[in-house]
Amino acid sequence: MSPHTSLISTLSLFLGTTLTISSNHWITAWMGLEINTLAIIPLISKSHHPRAIEASIKYFLTQAAASTIILFSSTINAWSTGQWDITQLTHPTACSLLTSAIAMKLGLAPFHFWFPEVLQGSPLITALLLSTAMKFPPVAIFLLTSNSLNPTLLTTMAIMSVALGGWMGLNQTQVRKILAFSSIAHLGWMTSIIIFNPKLALLTFYMYILITTAIFLSVNTTNSLSLSAVMMSWTKTPPLNAALMLTLLSLAGLPPLSGFLPKWLIIQELTKQEMAATATIIALLSLLSLFFYLRLTYYSTITMSPNATNHMKLWRPSKPMTPAIAILMTLSSTLLPL
C-alpha cells in the first residue's frame, strides 16, 4: 500500500470518528460512520488475498446495511417528532431500529456473524483497529441515546452476546477469531449496563480497548496467528510471553488484574437495579470465555510444541518490542491493584 493511500485512510478514520462523536445531528453522525467504513476498507483488503477481499466485501455490506437502518430510524423519528437531534430519540419503532443497527455496527449477537470472518481476513493491525477504534462511533451513539433505548431488547442482546462469545470461541484455533469472540462477549457486558450507568459502560469499553490493544500488539510482535504458532512463540521473546499470559488472564476478568474491575462493578450495579438474575447469568456465561483465555495462556507459556519442527527457531524476533507494548501490558495487568 502506498504511503499516500495509507495517510488518507488514517486521516479519514480520525475525521469520521471525530465527526460522529462530536455531532448532535443524525445526518452528521451518519456521515461520520460512512467515512469510517470507506476509510477502513483499503486497510482490510490491502494484502489482495482472496480472504481479505471477501472480508472487505462482507464488512462493506454489513456496515452499509447498518448505516441505512440508522438513517431510516432517524427519519422515522424526525417524521413523528420534527427533531433531528440525536438525544431526542422518542419514537418506539425508531428506538428499536436504532438499537438493532448499532448492534450490527458493533457485532453484538444476533448480528455478530460478520465480525469473526472479517477479523480473520484482515491483517493484525487492521484487526486491532476493527476491534477498538471502529467501535468508538457506534458506542458514542449508544451513550447519547441511552435514555431512550429499549431495556428488554438490550438485556436480551447482552445475554446472547456473552453466551455466543463464550460458546463459539471454545473450538477456535485462530487467534484473531478467538479475539473476535472475546470482543463480542465484552460488548455484551457493556450493553447490559449502558441504560443504568452509561459511565460504567464507558469504563468497561476503555478497559476492553486497553487490554485488547496490548494483546494484539504482542501477538503482532511474535507473529502468532494460530494456537500452534502461539505454542512456538516463547522462543522469540520469553518476557513478552509471560506478560501476555497476565494480559490474557486480565481480559478474562480474573482478580486482582485490571480486567476484573469493570465486571465486578457491572455485577454490583445490576444487583442494585434488581437484576440479580441477569448478573448471575452473564457471570456464569463468562466462565465459557474464561476457558478459552486459559487455553491461550496455557499454550503460550506452559506447553512446548509436541512435534520436532524442521524450520529454524527464531531466537530473535523480527519486530522489536516497543515501549508502547510494555506500558499497555503493565497497565492492563496492574491498573486495579495500583
JSON list of N, CA, C and O in Angstrom, two decimals, residues 158-212:
[
{"chain": "A", "resi": 158, "resn": "ALA", "atom": "N", "xyz": [-27.47, -8.50, 25.23]},
{"chain": "A", "resi": 158, "resn": "ALA", "atom": "CA", "xyz": [-26.27, -8.62, 26.08]},
{"chain": "A", "resi": 158, "resn": "ALA", "atom": "C", "xyz": [-26.05, -10.07, 26.49]},
{"chain": "A", "resi": 158, "resn": "ALA", "atom": "O", "xyz": [-24.94, -10.60, 26.37]},
{"chain": "A", "resi": 159, "resn": "ILE", "atom": "N", "xyz": [-27.13, -10.73, 26.96]},
{"chain": "A", "resi": 159, "resn": "ILE", "atom": "CA", "xyz": [-27.00, -12.13, 27.40]},
{"chain": "A", "resi": 159, "resn": "ILE", "atom": "C", "xyz": [-26.61, -13.03, 26.22]},
{"chain": "A", "resi": 159, "resn": "ILE", "atom": "O", "xyz": [-25.72, -13.88, 26.33]},
{"chain": "A", "resi": 160, "resn": "MET", "atom": "N", "xyz": [-27.25, -12.79, 25.05]},
{"chain": "A", "resi": 160, "resn": "MET", "atom": "CA", "xyz": [-26.92, -13.58, 23.86]},
{"chain": "A", "resi": 160, "resn": "MET", "atom": "C", "xyz": [-25.46, -13.38, 23.44]},
{"chain": "A", "resi": 160, "resn": "MET", "atom": "O", "xyz": [-24.78, -14.33, 23.06]},
{"chain": "A", "resi": 161, "resn": "SER", "atom": "N", "xyz": [-24.99, -12.14, 23.55]},
{"chain": "A", "resi": 161, "resn": "SER", "atom": "CA", "xyz": [-23.60, -11.84, 23.15]},
{"chain": "A", "resi": 161, "resn": "SER", "atom": "C", "xyz": [-22.59, -12.53, 24.06]},
{"chain": "A", "resi": 161, "resn": "SER", "atom": "O", "xyz": [-21.62, -13.11, 23.58]},
{"chain": "A", "resi": 162, "resn": "VAL", "atom": "N", "xyz": [-22.84, -12.45, 25.37]},
{"chain": "A", "resi": 162, "resn": "VAL", "atom": "CA", "xyz": [-21.92, -13.10, 26.32]},
{"chain": "A", "resi": 162, "resn": "VAL", "atom": "C", "xyz": [-21.93, -14.61, 26.10]},
{"chain": "A", "resi": 162, "resn": "VAL", "atom": "O", "xyz": [-20.88, -15.27, 26.10]},
{"chain": "A", "resi": 163, "resn": "ALA", "atom": "N", "xyz": [-23.14, -15.17, 25.87]},
{"chain": "A", "resi": 163, "resn": "ALA", "atom": "CA", "xyz": [-23.26, -16.63, 25.66]},
{"chain": "A", "resi": 163, "resn": "ALA", "atom": "C", "xyz": [-22.56, -17.05, 24.37]},
{"chain": "A", "resi": 163, "resn": "ALA", "atom": "O", "xyz": [-21.73, -17.97, 24.37]},
{"chain": "A", "resi": 164, "resn": "LEU", "atom": "N", "xyz": [-22.87, -16.36, 23.27]},
{"chain": "A", "resi": 164, "resn": "LEU", "atom": "CA", "xyz": [-22.30, -16.74, 21.97]},
{"chain": "A", "resi": 164, "resn": "LEU", "atom": "C", "xyz": [-20.80, -16.46, 21.91]},
{"chain": "A", "resi": 164, "resn": "LEU", "atom": "O", "xyz": [-20.05, -17.25, 21.34]},
{"chain": "A", "resi": 165, "resn": "GLY", "atom": "N", "xyz": [-20.37, -15.34, 22.51]},
{"chain": "A", "resi": 165, "resn": "GLY", "atom": "CA", "xyz": [-18.94, -15.00, 22.53]},
{"chain": "A", "resi": 165, "resn": "GLY", "atom": "C", "xyz": [-18.13, -16.09, 23.23]},
{"chain": "A", "resi": 165, "resn": "GLY", "atom": "O", "xyz": [-17.04, -16.43, 22.80]},
{"chain": "A", "resi": 166, "resn": "GLY", "atom": "N", "xyz": [-18.70, -16.64, 24.33]},
{"chain": "A", "resi": 166, "resn": "GLY", "atom": "CA", "xyz": [-18.00, -17.72, 25.03]},
{"chain": "A", "resi": 166, "resn": "GLY", "atom": "C", "xyz": [-18.12, -19.06, 24.32]},
{"chain": "A", "resi": 166, "resn": "GLY", "atom": "O", "xyz": [-17.14, -19.76, 24.14]},
{"chain": "A", "resi": 167, "resn": "TRP", "atom": "N", "xyz": [-19.34, -19.36, 23.88]},
{"chain": "A", "resi": 167, "resn": "TRP", "atom": "CA", "xyz": [-19.62, -20.68, 23.30]},
{"chain": "A", "resi": 167, "resn": "TRP", "atom": "C", "xyz": [-18.88, -20.90, 21.99]},
{"chain": "A", "resi": 167, "resn": "TRP", "atom": "O", "xyz": [-18.29, -21.96, 21.77]},
{"chain": "A", "resi": 168, "resn": "MET", "atom": "N", "xyz": [-18.92, -19.89, 21.10]},
{"chain": "A", "resi": 168, "resn": "MET", "atom": "CA", "xyz": [-18.34, -20.08, 19.77]},
{"chain": "A", "resi": 168, "resn": "MET", "atom": "C", "xyz": [-16.82, -19.92, 19.78]},
{"chain": "A", "resi": 168, "resn": "MET", "atom": "O", "xyz": [-16.14, -20.33, 18.84]},
{"chain": "A", "resi": 169, "resn": "GLY", "atom": "N", "xyz": [-16.29, -19.33, 20.85]},
{"chain": "A", "resi": 169, "resn": "GLY", "atom": "CA", "xyz": [-14.83, -19.20, 20.94]},
{"chain": "A", "resi": 169, "resn": "GLY", "atom": "C", "xyz": [-14.15, -20.48, 21.40]},
{"chain": "A", "resi": 169, "resn": "GLY", "atom": "O", "xyz": [-12.92, -20.61, 21.31]},
{"chain": "A", "resi": 170, "resn": "LEU", "atom": "N", "xyz": [-14.94, -21.43, 21.91]},
{"chain": "A", "resi": 170, "resn": "LEU", "atom": "CA", "xyz": [-14.36, -22.63, 22.52]},
{"chain": "A", "resi": 170, "resn": "LEU", "atom": "C", "xyz": [-13.55, -23.49, 21.56]},
{"chain": "A", "resi": 170, "resn": "LEU", "atom": "O", "xyz": [-12.49, -23.99, 21.91]},
{"chain": "A", "resi": 171, "resn": "ASN", "atom": "N", "xyz": [-14.04, -23.66, 20.32]},
{"chain": "A", "resi": 171, "resn": "ASN", "atom": "CA", "xyz": [-13.35, -24.58, 19.42]},
{"chain": "A", "resi": 171, "resn": "ASN", "atom": "C", "xyz": [-12.52, -23.87, 18.36]},
{"chain": "A", "resi": 171, "resn": "ASN", "atom": "O", "xyz": [-12.20, -24.45, 17.33]},
{"chain": "A", "resi": 172, "resn": "GLN", "atom": "N", "xyz": [-12.18, -22.59, 18.59]},
{"chain": "A", "resi": 172, "resn": "GLN", "atom": "CA", "xyz": [-11.39, -21.86, 17.60]},
{"chain": "A", "resi": 172, "resn": "GLN", "atom": "C", "xyz": [-9.90, -22.13, 17.78]},
{"chain": "A", "resi": 172, "resn": "GLN", "atom": "O", "xyz": [-9.42, -22.28, 18.90]},
{"chain": "A", "resi": 173, "resn": "THR", "atom": "N", "xyz": [-9.19, -22.15, 16.66]},
{"chain": "A", "resi": 173, "resn": "THR", "atom": "CA", "xyz": [-7.72, -22.34, 16.74]},
{"chain": "A", "resi": 173, "resn": "THR", "atom": "C", "xyz": [-6.98, -21.10, 16.24]},
{"chain": "A", "resi": 173, "resn": "THR", "atom": "O", "xyz": [-5.77, -21.01, 16.38]},
{"chain": "A", "resi": 174, "resn": "GLN", "atom": "N", "xyz": [-7.71, -20.16, 15.63]},
{"chain": "A", "resi": 174, "resn": "GLN", "atom": "CA", "xyz": [-7.08, -18.94, 15.11]},
{"chain": "A", "resi": 174, "resn": "GLN", "atom": "C", "xyz": [-7.18, -17.82, 16.15]},
{"chain": "A", "resi": 174, "resn": "GLN", "atom": "O", "xyz": [-8.27, -17.57, 16.68]},
{"chain": "A", "resi": 175, "resn": "VAL", "atom": "N", "xyz": [-6.05, -17.16, 16.41]},
{"chain": "A", "resi": 175, "resn": "VAL", "atom": "CA", "xyz": [-6.01, -16.14, 17.47]},
{"chain": "A", "resi": 175, "resn": "VAL", "atom": "C", "xyz": [-6.97, -14.99, 17.17]},
{"chain": "A", "resi": 175, "resn": "VAL", "atom": "O", "xyz": [-7.68, -14.50, 18.05]},
{"chain": "A", "resi": 176, "resn": "ARG", "atom": "N", "xyz": [-7.03, -14.55, 15.89]},
{"chain": "A", "resi": 176, "resn": "ARG", "atom": "CA", "xyz": [-7.91, -13.42, 15.56]},
{"chain": "A", "resi": 176, "resn": "ARG", "atom": "C", "xyz": [-9.38, -13.75, 15.79]},
{"chain": "A", "resi": 176, "resn": "ARG", "atom": "O", "xyz": [-10.15, -12.91, 16.24]},
{"chain": "A", "resi": 177, "resn": "LYS", "atom": "N", "xyz": [-9.76, -15.00, 15.48]},
{"chain": "A", "resi": 177, "resn": "LYS", "atom": "CA", "xyz": [-11.17, -15.39, 15.71]},
{"chain": "A", "resi": 177, "resn": "LYS", "atom": "C", "xyz": [-11.48, -15.46, 17.21]},
{"chain": "A", "resi": 177, "resn": "LYS", "atom": "O", "xyz": [-12.55, -15.07, 17.65]},
{"chain": "A", "resi": 178, "resn": "ILE", "atom": "N", "xyz": [-10.51, -15.96, 17.98]},
{"chain": "A", "resi": 178, "resn": "ILE", "atom": "CA", "xyz": [-10.70, -16.02, 19.44]},
{"chain": "A", "resi": 178, "resn": "ILE", "atom": "C", "xyz": [-10.90, -14.61, 19.99]},
{"chain": "A", "resi": 178, "resn": "ILE", "atom": "O", "xyz": [-11.79, -14.35, 20.80]},
{"chain": "A", "resi": 179, "resn": "LEU", "atom": "N", "xyz": [-10.07, -13.66, 19.50]},
{"chain": "A", "resi": 179, "resn": "LEU", "atom": "CA", "xyz": [-10.19, -12.27, 19.98]},
{"chain": "A", "resi": 179, "resn": "LEU", "atom": "C", "xyz": [-11.49, -11.63, 19.48]},
{"chain": "A", "resi": 179, "resn": "LEU", "atom": "O", "xyz": [-12.04, -10.75, 20.15]},
{"chain": "A", "resi": 180, "resn": "ALA", "atom": "N", "xyz": [-12.00, -12.08, 18.32]},
{"chain": "A", "resi": 180, "resn": "ALA", "atom": "CA", "xyz": [-13.28, -11.56, 17.82]},
{"chain": "A", "resi": 180, "resn": "ALA", "atom": "C", "xyz": [-14.42, -12.00, 18.75]},
{"chain": "A", "resi": 180, "resn": "ALA", "atom": "O", "xyz": [-15.27, -11.19, 19.13]},
{"chain": "A", "resi": 181, "resn": "PHE", "atom": "N", "xyz": [-14.42, -13.28, 19.13]},
{"chain": "A", "resi": 181, "resn": "PHE", "atom": "CA", "xyz": [-15.49, -13.75, 20.02]},
{"chain": "A", "resi": 181, "resn": "PHE", "atom": "C", "xyz": [-15.34, -13.15, 21.42]},
{"chain": "A", "resi": 181, "resn": "PHE", "atom": "O", "xyz": [-16.34, -12.89, 22.10]},
{"chain": "A", "resi": 182, "resn": "SER", "atom": "N", "xyz": [-14.10, -12.90, 21.81]},
{"chain": "A", "resi": 182, "resn": "SER", "atom": "CA", "xyz": [-13.86, -12.21, 23.09]},
{"chain": "A", "resi": 182, "resn": "SER", "atom": "C", "xyz": [-14.45, -10.81, 23.05]},
{"chain": "A", "resi": 182, "resn": "SER", "atom": "O", "xyz": [-15.06, -10.33, 24.01]},
{"chain": "A", "resi": 183, "resn": "SER", "atom": "N", "xyz": [-14.31, -10.14, 21.89]},
{"chain": "A", "resi": 183, "resn": "SER", "atom": "CA", "xyz": [-14.85, -8.79, 21.72]},
{"chain": "A", "resi": 183, "resn": "SER", "atom": "C", "xyz": [-16.38, -8.81, 21.82]},
{"chain": "A", "resi": 183, "resn": "SER", "atom": "O", "xyz": [-16.98, -7.95, 22.47]},
{"chain": "A", "resi": 184, "resn": "ILE", "atom": "N", "xyz": [-17.02, -9.81, 21.19]},
{"chain": "A", "resi": 184, "resn": "ILE", "atom": "CA", "xyz": [-18.48, -9.92, 21.23]},
{"chain": "A", "resi": 184, "resn": "ILE", "atom": "C", "xyz": [-18.95, -10.08, 22.69]},
{"chain": "A", "resi": 184, "resn": "ILE", "atom": "O", "xyz": [-19.90, -9.44, 23.13]},
{"chain": "A", "resi": 185, "resn": "ALA", "atom": "N", "xyz": [-18.23, -10.94, 23.45]},
{"chain": "A", "resi": 185, "resn": "ALA", "atom": "CA", "xyz": [-18.61, -11.17, 24.85]},
{"chain": "A", "resi": 185, "resn": "ALA", "atom": "C", "xyz": [-18.44, -9.91, 25.69]},
{"chain": "A", "resi": 185, "resn": "ALA", "atom": "O", "xyz": [-19.31, -9.56, 26.50]},
{"chain": "A", "resi": 186, "resn": "HIS", "atom": "N", "xyz": [-17.33, -9.18, 25.47]},
{"chain": "A", "resi": 186, "resn": "HIS", "atom": "CA", "xyz": [-17.10, -7.96, 26.26]},
{"chain": "A", "resi": 186, "resn": "HIS", "atom": "C", "xyz": [-18.12, -6.87, 25.95]},
{"chain": "A", "resi": 186, "resn": "HIS", "atom": "O", "xyz": [-18.55, -6.14, 26.85]},
{"chain": "A", "resi": 187, "resn": "LEU", "atom": "N", "xyz": [-18.50, -6.76, 24.66]},
{"chain": "A", "resi": 187, "resn": "LEU", "atom": "CA", "xyz": [-19.51, -5.76, 24.31]},
{"chain": "A", "resi": 187, "resn": "LEU", "atom": "C", "xyz": [-20.87, -6.15, 24.90]},
{"chain": "A", "resi": 187, "resn": "LEU", "atom": "O", "xyz": [-21.69, -5.28, 25.17]},
{"chain": "A", "resi": 188, "resn": "GLY", "atom": "N", "xyz": [-21.08, -7.45, 25.09]},
{"chain": "A", "resi": 188, "resn": "GLY", "atom": "CA", "xyz": [-22.30, -7.91, 25.77]},
{"chain": "A", "resi": 188, "resn": "GLY", "atom": "C", "xyz": [-22.34, -7.39, 27.21]},
{"chain": "A", "resi": 188, "resn": "GLY", "atom": "O", "xyz": [-23.37, -6.88, 27.67]},
{"chain": "A", "resi": 189, "resn": "TRP", "atom": "N", "xyz": [-21.22, -7.47, 27.91]},
{"chain": "A", "resi": 189, "resn": "TRP", "atom": "CA", "xyz": [-21.13, -6.93, 29.29]},
{"chain": "A", "resi": 189, "resn": "TRP", "atom": "C", "xyz": [-21.44, -5.43, 29.28]},
{"chain": "A", "resi": 189, "resn": "TRP", "atom": "O", "xyz": [-22.18, -4.93, 30.13]},
{"chain": "A", "resi": 190, "resn": "MET", "atom": "N", "xyz": [-20.85, -4.73, 28.29]},
{"chain": "A", "resi": 190, "resn": "MET", "atom": "CA", "xyz": [-21.03, -3.27, 28.22]},
{"chain": "A", "resi": 190, "resn": "MET", "atom": "C", "xyz": [-22.50, -2.92, 27.96]},
{"chain": "A", "resi": 190, "resn": "MET", "atom": "O", "xyz": [-23.05, -2.02, 28.57]},
{"chain": "A", "resi": 191, "resn": "THR", "atom": "N", "xyz": [-23.14, -3.67, 27.05]},
{"chain": "A", "resi": 191, "resn": "THR", "atom": "CA", "xyz": [-24.54, -3.39, 26.68]},
{"chain": "A", "resi": 191, "resn": "THR", "atom": "C", "xyz": [-25.49, -3.63, 27.84]},
{"chain": "A", "resi": 191, "resn": "THR", "atom": "O", "xyz": [-26.50, -2.95, 27.97]},
{"chain": "A", "resi": 192, "resn": "SER", "atom": "N", "xyz": [-25.15, -4.60, 28.70]},
{"chain": "A", "resi": 192, "resn": "SER", "atom": "CA", "xyz": [-26.06, -4.94, 29.80]},
{"chain": "A", "resi": 192, "resn": "SER", "atom": "C", "xyz": [-26.25, -3.78, 30.77]},
{"chain": "A", "resi": 192, "resn": "SER", "atom": "O", "xyz": [-27.26, -3.69, 31.46]},
{"chain": "A", "resi": 193, "resn": "ILE", "atom": "N", "xyz": [-25.28, -2.86, 30.81]},
{"chain": "A", "resi": 193, "resn": "ILE", "atom": "CA", "xyz": [-25.30, -1.83, 31.85]},
{"chain": "A", "resi": 193, "resn": "ILE", "atom": "C", "xyz": [-25.52, -0.43, 31.27]},
{"chain": "A", "resi": 193, "resn": "ILE", "atom": "O", "xyz": [-25.72, 0.53, 32.01]},
{"chain": "A", "resi": 194, "resn": "ILE", "atom": "N", "xyz": [-25.54, -0.30, 29.93]},
{"chain": "A", "resi": 194, "resn": "ILE", "atom": "CA", "xyz": [-25.46, 1.03, 29.31]},
{"chain": "A", "resi": 194, "resn": "ILE", "atom": "C", "xyz": [-26.65, 1.93, 29.65]},
{"chain": "A", "resi": 194, "resn": "ILE", "atom": "O", "xyz": [-26.51, 3.14, 29.74]},
{"chain": "A", "resi": 195, "resn": "ILE", "atom": "N", "xyz": [-27.83, 1.34, 29.90]},
{"chain": "A", "resi": 195, "resn": "ILE", "atom": "CA", "xyz": [-29.01, 2.16, 30.24]},
{"chain": "A", "resi": 195, "resn": "ILE", "atom": "C", "xyz": [-28.91, 2.66, 31.68]},
{"chain": "A", "resi": 195, "resn": "ILE", "atom": "O", "xyz": [-29.22, 3.80, 31.97]},
{"chain": "A", "resi": 196, "resn": "PHE", "atom": "N", "xyz": [-28.46, 1.78, 32.59]},
{"chain": "A", "resi": 196, "resn": "PHE", "atom": "CA", "xyz": [-28.49, 2.11, 34.02]},
{"chain": "A", "resi": 196, "resn": "PHE", "atom": "C", "xyz": [-27.30, 2.98, 34.44]},
{"chain": "A", "resi": 196, "resn": "PHE", "atom": "O", "xyz": [-27.44, 3.82, 35.31]},
{"chain": "A", "resi": 197, "resn": "ASN", "atom": "N", "xyz": [-26.15, 2.76, 33.81]},
{"chain": "A", "resi": 197, "resn": "ASN", "atom": "CA", "xyz": [-24.96, 3.53, 34.20]},
{"chain": "A", "resi": 197, "resn": "ASN", "atom": "C", "xyz": [-24.04, 3.71, 32.98]},
{"chain": "A", "resi": 197, "resn": "ASN", "atom": "O", "xyz": [-23.09, 2.93, 32.80]},
{"chain": "A", "resi": 198, "resn": "PRO", "atom": "N", "xyz": [-24.32, 4.72, 32.15]},
{"chain": "A", "resi": 198, "resn": "PRO", "atom": "CA", "xyz": [-23.51, 4.90, 30.93]},
{"chain": "A", "resi": 198, "resn": "PRO", "atom": "C", "xyz": [-22.01, 5.09, 31.21]},
{"chain": "A", "resi": 198, "resn": "PRO", "atom": "O", "xyz": [-21.17, 4.65, 30.44]},
{"chain": "A", "resi": 199, "resn": "LYS", "atom": "N", "xyz": [-21.68, 5.73, 32.35]},
{"chain": "A", "resi": 199, "resn": "LYS", "atom": "CA", "xyz": [-20.26, 5.96, 32.67]},
{"chain": "A", "resi": 199, "resn": "LYS", "atom": "C", "xyz": [-19.53, 4.64, 32.91]},
{"chain": "A", "resi": 199, "resn": "LYS", "atom": "O", "xyz": [-18.38, 4.47, 32.51]},
{"chain": "A", "resi": 200, "resn": "LEU", "atom": "N", "xyz": [-20.23, 3.72, 33.57]},
{"chain": "A", "resi": 200, "resn": "LEU", "atom": "CA", "xyz": [-19.63, 2.41, 33.83]},
{"chain": "A", "resi": 200, "resn": "LEU", "atom": "C", "xyz": [-19.46, 1.63, 32.51]},
{"chain": "A", "resi": 200, "resn": "LEU", "atom": "O", "xyz": [-18.46, 0.94, 32.31]},
{"chain": "A", "resi": 201, "resn": "ALA", "atom": "N", "xyz": [-20.43, 1.80, 31.60]},
{"chain": "A", "resi": 201, "resn": "ALA", "atom": "CA", "xyz": [-20.32, 1.16, 30.29]},
{"chain": "A", "resi": 201, "resn": "ALA", "atom": "C", "xyz": [-19.09, 1.69, 29.55]},
{"chain": "A", "resi": 201, "resn": "ALA", "atom": "O", "xyz": [-18.35, 0.94, 28.91]},
{"chain": "A", "resi": 202, "resn": "LEU", "atom": "N", "xyz": [-18.87, 3.01, 29.67]},
{"chain": "A", "resi": 202, "resn": "LEU", "atom": "CA", "xyz": [-17.70, 3.63, 29.02]},
{"chain": "A", "resi": 202, "resn": "LEU", "atom": "C", "xyz": [-16.40, 3.13, 29.65]},
{"chain": "A", "resi": 202, "resn": "LEU", "atom": "O", "xyz": [-15.42, 2.85, 28.93]},
{"chain": "A", "resi": 203, "resn": "LEU", "atom": "N", "xyz": [-16.39, 2.99, 30.97]},
{"chain": "A", "resi": 203, "resn": "LEU", "atom": "CA", "xyz": [-15.20, 2.46, 31.66]},
{"chain": "A", "resi": 203, "resn": "LEU", "atom": "C", "xyz": [-14.90, 1.04, 31.18]},
{"chain": "A", "resi": 203, "resn": "LEU", "atom": "O", "xyz": [-13.74, 0.69, 30.89]},
{"chain": "A", "resi": 204, "resn": "THR", "atom": "N", "xyz": [-15.95, 0.21, 31.05]},
{"chain": "A", "resi": 204, "resn": "THR", "atom": "CA", "xyz": [-15.79, -1.17, 30.55]},
{"chain": "A", "resi": 204, "resn": "THR", "atom": "C", "xyz": [-15.18, -1.16, 29.16]},
{"chain": "A", "resi": 204, "resn": "THR", "atom": "O", "xyz": [-14.27, -1.93, 28.84]},
{"chain": "A", "resi": 205, "resn": "PHE", "atom": "N", "xyz": [-15.70, -0.25, 28.32]},
{"chain": "A", "resi": 205, "resn": "PHE", "atom": "CA", "xyz": [-15.22, -0.15, 26.93]},
{"chain": "A", "resi": 205, "resn": "PHE", "atom": "C", "xyz": [-13.75, 0.27, 26.89]},
{"chain": "A", "resi": 205, "resn": "PHE", "atom": "O", "xyz": [-12.95, -0.31, 26.15]},
{"chain": "A", "resi": 206, "resn": "TYR", "atom": "N", "xyz": [-13.39, 1.27, 27.71]},
{"chain": "A", "resi": 206, "resn": "TYR", "atom": "CA", "xyz": [-11.99, 1.73, 27.74]},
{"chain": "A", "resi": 206, "resn": "TYR", "atom": "C", "xyz": [-11.06, 0.62, 28.21]},
{"chain": "A", "resi": 206, "resn": "TYR", "atom": "O", "xyz": [-9.97, 0.42, 27.67]},
{"chain": "A", "resi": 207, "resn": "MET", "atom": "N", "xyz": [-11.49, -0.11, 29.23]},
{"chain": "A", "resi": 207, "resn": "MET", "atom": "CA", "xyz": [-10.66, -1.19, 29.78]},
{"chain": "A", "resi": 207, "resn": "MET", "atom": "C", "xyz": [-10.48, -2.29, 28.73]},
{"chain": "A", "resi": 207, "resn": "MET", "atom": "O", "xyz": [-9.38, -2.83, 28.56]},
{"chain": "A", "resi": 208, "resn": "TYR", "atom": "N", "xyz": [-11.57, -2.60, 28.02]},
{"chain": "A", "resi": 208, "resn": "TYR", "atom": "CA", "xyz": [-11.51, -3.61, 26.96]},
{"chain": "A", "resi": 208, "resn": "TYR", "atom": "C", "xyz": [-10.51, -3.18, 25.87]},
{"chain": "A", "resi": 208, "resn": "TYR", "atom": "O", "xyz": [-9.70, -3.98, 25.40]},
{"chain": "A", "resi": 209, "resn": "ILE", "atom": "N", "xyz": [-10.58, -1.88, 25.48]},
{"chain": "A", "resi": 209, "resn": "ILE", "atom": "CA", "xyz": [-9.68, -1.37, 24.43]},
{"chain": "A", "resi": 209, "resn": "ILE", "atom": "C", "xyz": [-8.22, -1.46, 24.89]},
{"chain": "A", "resi": 209, "resn": "ILE", "atom": "O", "xyz": [-7.35, -1.89, 24.13]},
{"chain": "A", "resi": 210, "resn": "LEU", "atom": "N", "xyz": [-7.96, -1.07, 26.13]},
{"chain": "A", "resi": 210, "resn": "LEU", "atom": "CA", "xyz": [-6.60, -1.09, 26.67]},
{"chain": "A", "resi": 210, "resn": "LEU", "atom": "C", "xyz": [-6.01, -2.50, 26.61]},
{"chain": "A", "resi": 210, "resn": "LEU", "atom": "O", "xyz": [-4.91, -2.72, 26.08]},
{"chain": "A", "resi": 211, "resn": "ILE", "atom": "N", "xyz": [-6.77, -3.49, 27.12]},
{"chain": "A", "resi": 211, "resn": "ILE", "atom": "CA", "xyz": [-6.24, -4.86, 27.21]},
{"chain": "A", "resi": 211, "resn": "ILE", "atom": "C", "xyz": [-6.13, -5.50, 25.81]},
{"chain": "A", "resi": 211, "resn": "ILE", "atom": "O", "xyz": [-5.15, -6.16, 25.49]},
{"chain": "A", "resi": 212, "resn": "THR", "atom": "N", "xyz": [-7.16, -5.26, 24.96]},
{"chain": "A", "resi": 212, "resn": "THR", "atom": "CA", "xyz": [-7.14, -5.84, 23.61]},
{"chain": "A", "resi": 212, "resn": "THR", "atom": "C", "xyz": [-5.99, -5.29, 22.78]},
{"chain": "A", "resi": 212, "resn": "THR", "atom": "O", "xyz": [-5.35, -6.02, 22.03]}
]
